[in-house]
Amino acid sequence: MLGLLLGWILYSNSNRYYISEMLAQPNGFSSVEMANYINDLHELSVKRNYLGIQDAFQIEQEDAKMIKNIEAFFLIDVNHDQIGDYVDYKYKYSAFDTSQHIVENRLLIRAEVFDSRVFHKVKAGLKYYVNNNPYLTKVNELRKEELDALINLVNGEIRKLDSLQQTEYFAKNVPEVGSNKEASLFLLSETPTQLYYKDKIALLEKKLEYEQEFELSTDPITVIKDFTELDIEVNPLSDYLLKYARRMALAGFVLILVVRWRKKIKTFLLPIENS
């Protein structure tokens, strides 16, 4: 009963909060660089620096006070397939452990808020925070310029290949063939059409890859899975009641044992005191 009462008192004097997670892709940066930058917000949250969060996110101070914490975590790859196998929530990853690697192009961002309606403002604030960093913005602009140059380069190679193919197969003057032997030699010396097709398909695939990256990764960070507005409390009343009821029950059980066996405990401790 004391445990239930203590749990209810602590629940009544604590704020409810909600958790949601975003899966993001850094563009032009490693997940380590982006995590370090985002975790500056974690320091502001821990220190309850609401003015700092307000300035970083460009939101109202009341909304900033609704943000409990923002933190970035690495995805760890254990089988070297570049796919995250688990999230390192407890920062246990060690660079000396060669069996595990940080996934370089994925990052998990966790937001804890006191009002679930604030999640969309956290997302907009994160986007503003990242996009207004001069270094991140400049690197991303250079990356897009490089992609554009690569696309133009591939287009040029495709045009050259088309021109070469036309020269070989359509623009070439077939010599006058005087015998079947000369015709056979000419046909054998002709370049197989399949070679051009293979080269062109490879160039087109590379072009589509560059164009896809250019279109989908235009910002320093791309959202893969967004925050969701959850209605489930992370710290509900049931958790407090069960947690403290169990602790008090265990303490009560130990107290009963001590009272029940107090004479034997005293007898056992007396030789120790005398020594």
Short mmCIF file of C-alpha atoms in Angstrom, two decimals:
data_model
loop_
_atom_site.label_atom_id
_atom_site.label_comp_id
_atom_site.label_asym_id
_atom_site.label_seq_id
_atom_site.Cartn_x
_atom_site.Cartn_y
_atom_site.Cartn_z
CA MET A 1 0.00 0.00 0.00
CA LEU A 2 2.85 2.39 0.76
CA GLY A 3 4.37 1.58 -2.62
CA LEU A 4 1.12 2.32 -4.44
CA LEU A 5 0.74 5.58 -2.55
CA LEU A 6 4.33 6.62 -3.29
CA GLY A 7 3.89 5.75 -6.98
CA TRP A 8 0.73 7.84 -7.22
CA ILE A 9 2.39 10.83 -5.50
CA LEU A 10 5.41 10.71 -7.83
CA TYR A 11 3.16 10.30 -10.88
CA SER A 12 1.10 13.33 -9.84
CA ASN A 13 4.23 15.46 -9.47
CA SER A 14 5.86 14.50 -12.78
CA ASN A 15 5.12 15.59 -16.33
CA ARG A 16 3.82 13.20 -18.98
CA TYR A 17 5.97 12.90 -22.09
CA TYR A 18 5.93 11.16 -25.45
CA ILE A 19 8.65 9.66 -27.62
CA SER A 20 8.93 9.38 -31.39
CA GLU A 21 11.82 8.55 -33.69
CA MET A 22 12.93 9.74 -37.11
CA LEU A 23 15.11 7.75 -39.50
CA ALA A 24 17.22 10.13 -41.57
CA GLN A 25 19.88 10.04 -44.28
CA PRO A 26 22.77 12.55 -44.14
CA ASN A 27 23.70 13.80 -47.63
CA GLY A 28 27.34 14.61 -48.22
CA PHE A 29 28.25 13.94 -44.59
CA SER A 30 28.87 10.87 -42.47
CA SER A 31 26.35 9.91 -39.82
CA VAL A 32 29.03 10.66 -37.20
CA GLU A 33 29.36 14.30 -38.32
CA MET A 34 25.60 14.82 -38.46
CA ALA A 35 25.03 13.12 -35.09
CA ASN A 36 27.60 15.35 -33.39
CA TYR A 37 25.89 18.43 -34.83
CA ILE A 38 22.38 17.34 -33.81
CA ASN A 39 23.51 16.29 -30.33
CA ASP A 40 24.35 19.92 -29.61
CA LEU A 41 20.57 20.17 -29.24
CA HIS A 42 20.73 17.34 -26.72
CA GLU A 43 23.06 19.46 -24.58
CA LEU A 44 20.63 22.37 -24.78
CA SER A 45 17.74 20.10 -23.79
CA VAL A 46 19.56 18.56 -20.83
CA LYS A 47 20.51 22.02 -19.53
CA ARG A 48 16.92 23.25 -20.11
CA ASN A 49 18.27 26.03 -22.31
CA TYR A 50 14.90 26.92 -23.84
CA LEU A 51 16.22 30.14 -25.37
CA GLY A 52 18.88 28.14 -27.20
CA ILE A 53 16.31 25.68 -28.55
CA GLN A 54 14.01 28.55 -29.49
CA ASP A 55 16.79 30.23 -31.46
CA ALA A 56 17.99 26.99 -33.11
CA PHE A 57 14.48 25.94 -34.19
CA GLN A 58 12.97 29.40 -34.68
CA ILE A 59 9.88 28.49 -32.64
CA GLU A 60 7.95 30.09 -29.80
CA GLN A 61 9.38 29.78 -26.31
CA GLU A 62 6.28 27.92 -25.10
CA ASP A 63 6.86 25.29 -27.77
CA ALA A 64 10.54 25.10 -26.85
CA LYS A 65 9.55 24.33 -23.25
CA MET A 66 7.49 21.38 -24.53
CA ILE A 67 10.67 19.69 -25.87
CA LYS A 68 12.15 17.38 -23.25
CA ASN A 69 15.05 16.01 -25.27
CA ILE A 70 16.42 15.54 -28.79
CA GLU A 71 19.19 13.03 -29.40
CA ALA A 72 20.82 11.27 -32.36
CA PHE A 73 21.93 7.63 -32.31
CA PHE A 74 23.99 5.47 -34.64
CA LEU A 75 22.78 2.39 -36.47
CA ILE A 76 25.26 -0.47 -36.08
CA ASP A 77 26.02 -2.99 -38.81
CA VAL A 78 27.29 -6.35 -37.53
CA ASN A 79 27.36 -8.41 -40.74
CA HIS A 80 28.99 -5.87 -43.11
CA ASP A 81 25.99 -5.46 -45.43
CA GLN A 82 25.68 -1.67 -44.88
CA ILE A 83 22.27 -2.19 -43.23
CA GLY A 84 21.68 -1.27 -39.59
CA ASP A 85 21.10 -4.30 -37.37
CA TYR A 86 20.40 -2.38 -34.17
CA VAL A 87 20.39 1.13 -32.74
CA ASP A 88 23.16 2.06 -30.31
CA TYR A 89 20.93 3.76 -27.73
CA LYS A 90 23.49 3.29 -24.91
CA TYR A 91 26.59 4.40 -26.85
CA LYS A 92 28.31 1.04 -26.47
CA TYR A 93 29.93 1.09 -29.91
CA SER A 94 33.74 0.97 -29.84
CA ALA A 95 35.92 1.84 -32.81
CA PHE A 96 38.31 -0.92 -31.70
CA ASP A 97 35.63 -3.58 -32.27
CA THR A 98 36.20 -4.55 -35.91
CA SER A 99 33.17 -6.86 -35.95
CA GLN A 100 30.82 -3.85 -35.89
CA HIS A 101 30.61 -0.72 -37.98
CA ILE A 102 28.55 2.46 -37.92
CA VAL A 103 26.17 2.76 -40.88
CA GLU A 104 27.44 5.90 -42.61
CA ASN A 105 24.25 6.88 -44.49
CA ARG A 106 21.59 6.39 -41.81
CA LEU A 107 20.88 8.09 -38.49
CA LEU A 108 18.13 7.72 -35.90
CA ILE A 109 16.89 10.89 -34.19
CA ARG A 110 14.76 10.53 -31.06
CA ALA A 111 12.53 13.35 -29.80
CA GLU A 112 10.89 13.45 -26.37
CA VAL A 113 8.14 16.03 -25.89
CA PHE A 114 5.59 16.90 -23.24
CA ASP A 115 2.90 17.47 -25.87
CA SER A 116 2.57 15.11 -28.85
CA ARG A 117 1.30 17.97 -31.03
CA VAL A 118 4.80 19.48 -30.96
CA PHE A 119 6.39 16.69 -33.07
CA HIS A 120 5.69 18.46 -36.38
CA LYS A 121 7.36 21.61 -35.00
CA VAL A 122 10.36 19.55 -33.95
CA LYS A 123 10.67 18.22 -37.52
CA ALA A 124 10.39 21.72 -39.04
CA GLY A 125 12.85 23.03 -36.44
CA LEU A 126 15.39 20.31 -37.22
CA LYS A 127 15.14 21.09 -40.93
CA TYR A 128 15.71 24.79 -40.25
CA TYR A 129 18.57 24.02 -37.84
CA VAL A 130 20.43 21.83 -40.37
CA ASN A 131 19.70 23.90 -43.47
CA ASN A 132 20.94 27.11 -41.87
CA ASN A 133 24.35 25.78 -40.92
CA PRO A 134 26.78 27.52 -43.34
CA TYR A 135 29.22 24.60 -43.47
CA LEU A 136 26.55 21.94 -44.09
CA THR A 137 24.83 24.11 -46.70
CA LYS A 138 28.07 24.86 -48.59
CA VAL A 139 29.15 21.21 -48.68
CA ASN A 140 25.71 20.17 -49.90
CA GLU A 141 25.78 22.81 -52.68
CA LEU A 142 29.18 21.52 -53.84
CA ARG A 143 27.84 17.96 -53.79
CA LYS A 144 24.90 18.96 -56.03
CA GLU A 145 27.26 20.74 -58.42
CA GLU A 146 29.37 17.59 -58.65
CA LEU A 147 26.27 15.46 -59.34
CA ASP A 148 25.16 17.89 -62.05
CA ALA A 149 28.62 17.73 -63.64
CA LEU A 150 28.56 13.92 -63.53
CA ILE A 151 25.12 13.86 -65.19
CA ASN A 152 26.39 16.15 -67.98
CA LEU A 153 29.50 13.99 -68.36
CA VAL A 154 27.41 10.82 -68.74
CA ASN A 155 25.11 12.55 -71.24
CA GLY A 156 28.19 13.47 -73.28
CA GLU A 157 29.44 9.89 -73.21
CA ILE A 158 26.03 8.65 -74.38
CA ARG A 159 26.03 11.12 -77.27
CA LYS A 160 29.53 10.03 -78.27
CA LEU A 161 28.46 6.39 -78.17
CA ASP A 162 25.39 7.11 -80.31
CA SER A 163 27.55 9.00 -82.79
CA LEU A 164 30.07 6.16 -82.91
CA GLN A 165 27.33 3.62 -83.44
CA GLN A 166 25.86 5.62 -86.30
CA THR A 167 29.30 5.96 -87.83
CA GLU A 168 29.96 2.24 -87.61
CA TYR A 169 26.60 0.99 -88.79
CA PHE A 170 24.88 3.66 -90.82
CA ALA A 171 27.35 6.30 -92.01
CA LYS A 172 30.08 3.92 -93.09
CA ASN A 173 30.39 3.45 -96.85
CA VAL A 174 30.37 -0.20 -97.70
CA PRO A 175 33.10 -0.89 -100.27
CA GLU A 176 32.20 -2.42 -103.51
CA VAL A 177 32.41 -6.11 -103.02
CA GLY A 178 33.86 -7.99 -105.86
CA SER A 179 33.54 -11.46 -104.44
CA ASN A 180 31.85 -13.39 -101.65
CA LYS A 181 35.22 -13.62 -99.90
CA GLU A 182 35.56 -9.82 -99.63
CA ALA A 183 31.97 -9.54 -98.34
CA SER A 184 32.69 -12.12 -95.67
CA LEU A 185 35.82 -10.27 -94.54
CA PHE A 186 33.89 -7.00 -94.26
CA LEU A 187 31.11 -8.56 -92.19
CA LEU A 188 33.60 -10.25 -89.86
CA SER A 189 35.40 -6.94 -89.22
CA GLU A 190 32.13 -5.19 -88.28
CA THR A 191 31.76 -4.33 -84.55
CA PRO A 192 28.98 -6.39 -82.85
CA THR A 193 25.89 -4.28 -82.10
CA GLN A 194 25.53 -5.84 -78.64
CA LEU A 195 28.73 -4.12 -77.43
CA TYR A 196 27.18 -0.70 -77.99
CA TYR A 197 23.97 -1.69 -76.24
CA LYS A 198 25.81 -2.96 -73.17
CA ASP A 199 27.88 0.24 -72.88
CA LYS A 200 24.84 2.44 -73.39
CA ILE A 201 22.76 0.57 -70.81
CA ALA A 202 25.59 0.90 -68.26
CA LEU A 203 25.79 4.65 -68.92
CA LEU A 204 22.02 5.06 -68.64
CA GLU A 205 21.97 3.20 -65.32
CA LYS A 206 24.73 5.46 -64.01
CA LYS A 207 22.82 8.53 -65.22
CA LEU A 208 19.60 7.40 -63.49
CA GLU A 209 21.57 6.80 -60.28
CA TYR A 210 23.00 10.33 -60.34
CA GLU A 211 19.61 11.90 -61.22
CA GLN A 212 17.87 10.01 -58.43
CA GLU A 213 20.43 11.15 -55.89
CA PHE A 214 20.19 14.72 -57.20
CA GLU A 215 16.38 14.79 -56.95
CA LEU A 216 15.92 12.93 -53.65
CA SER A 217 18.94 14.24 -51.75
CA THR A 218 18.76 17.97 -52.37
CA ASP A 219 18.96 18.86 -48.66
CA PRO A 220 21.78 18.16 -46.17
CA ILE A 221 19.49 15.60 -44.53
CA THR A 222 16.68 13.49 -46.01
CA VAL A 223 13.85 12.08 -43.88
CA ILE A 224 13.34 8.34 -44.48
CA LYS A 225 10.82 7.76 -41.68
CA ASP A 226 9.14 10.73 -40.04
CA PHE A 227 8.06 11.44 -36.47
CA THR A 228 4.56 10.29 -35.57
CA GLU A 229 2.19 11.94 -33.09
CA LEU A 230 1.80 9.23 -30.45
CA ASP A 231 -1.03 9.22 -27.91
CA ILE A 232 0.61 6.66 -25.61
CA GLU A 233 2.39 8.04 -22.57
CA VAL A 234 5.94 6.85 -21.98
CA ASN A 235 5.52 7.19 -18.21
CA PRO A 236 1.88 6.20 -17.44
CA LEU A 237 0.40 5.79 -13.96
CA SER A 238 0.55 1.98 -14.17
CA ASP A 239 4.35 2.09 -14.51
CA TYR A 240 4.73 4.19 -11.37
CA LEU A 241 2.33 2.02 -9.35
CA LEU A 242 3.96 -1.28 -10.36
CA LYS A 243 7.51 0.03 -9.98
CA TYR A 244 7.16 1.40 -6.46
CA ALA A 245 4.73 -1.27 -5.24
CA ARG A 246 7.30 -3.94 -6.13
CA ARG A 247 10.11 -2.03 -4.46
CA MET A 248 8.16 -1.44 -1.28
CA ALA A 249 6.95 -5.06 -1.26
CA LEU A 250 10.54 -6.26 -1.49
CA ALA A 251 11.60 -3.85 1.25
CA GLY A 252 8.68 -5.05 3.42
CA PHE A 253 9.61 -8.70 2.84
CA VAL A 254 13.22 -8.02 3.88
CA LEU A 255 11.98 -6.14 6.96
CA ILE A 256 9.77 -9.08 7.95
CA LEU A 257 12.74 -11.46 7.68
CA VAL A 258 14.89 -9.15 9.77
CA VAL A 259 12.21 -8.88 12.49
CA ARG A 260 11.50 -12.63 12.38
CA TRP A 261 15.14 -13.65 12.67
CA ARG A 262 16.42 -10.67 14.66
CA LYS A 263 17.62 -12.80 17.61
CA LYS A 264 19.67 -15.10 15.39
CA ILE A 265 21.00 -12.14 13.45
CA LYS A 266 22.01 -10.46 16.71
CA THR A 267 23.69 -13.66 17.92
CA PHE A 268 25.53 -13.98 14.61
CA LEU A 269 26.72 -10.37 14.70
CA LEU A 270 27.88 -10.37 18.37
CA PRO A 271 31.09 -12.39 17.73
CA ILE A 272 31.95 -9.97 14.95
CA GLU A 273 31.45 -6.98 17.28
CA ASN A 274 33.52 -8.59 20.06
CA SER A 275 36.36 -9.34 17.69
#
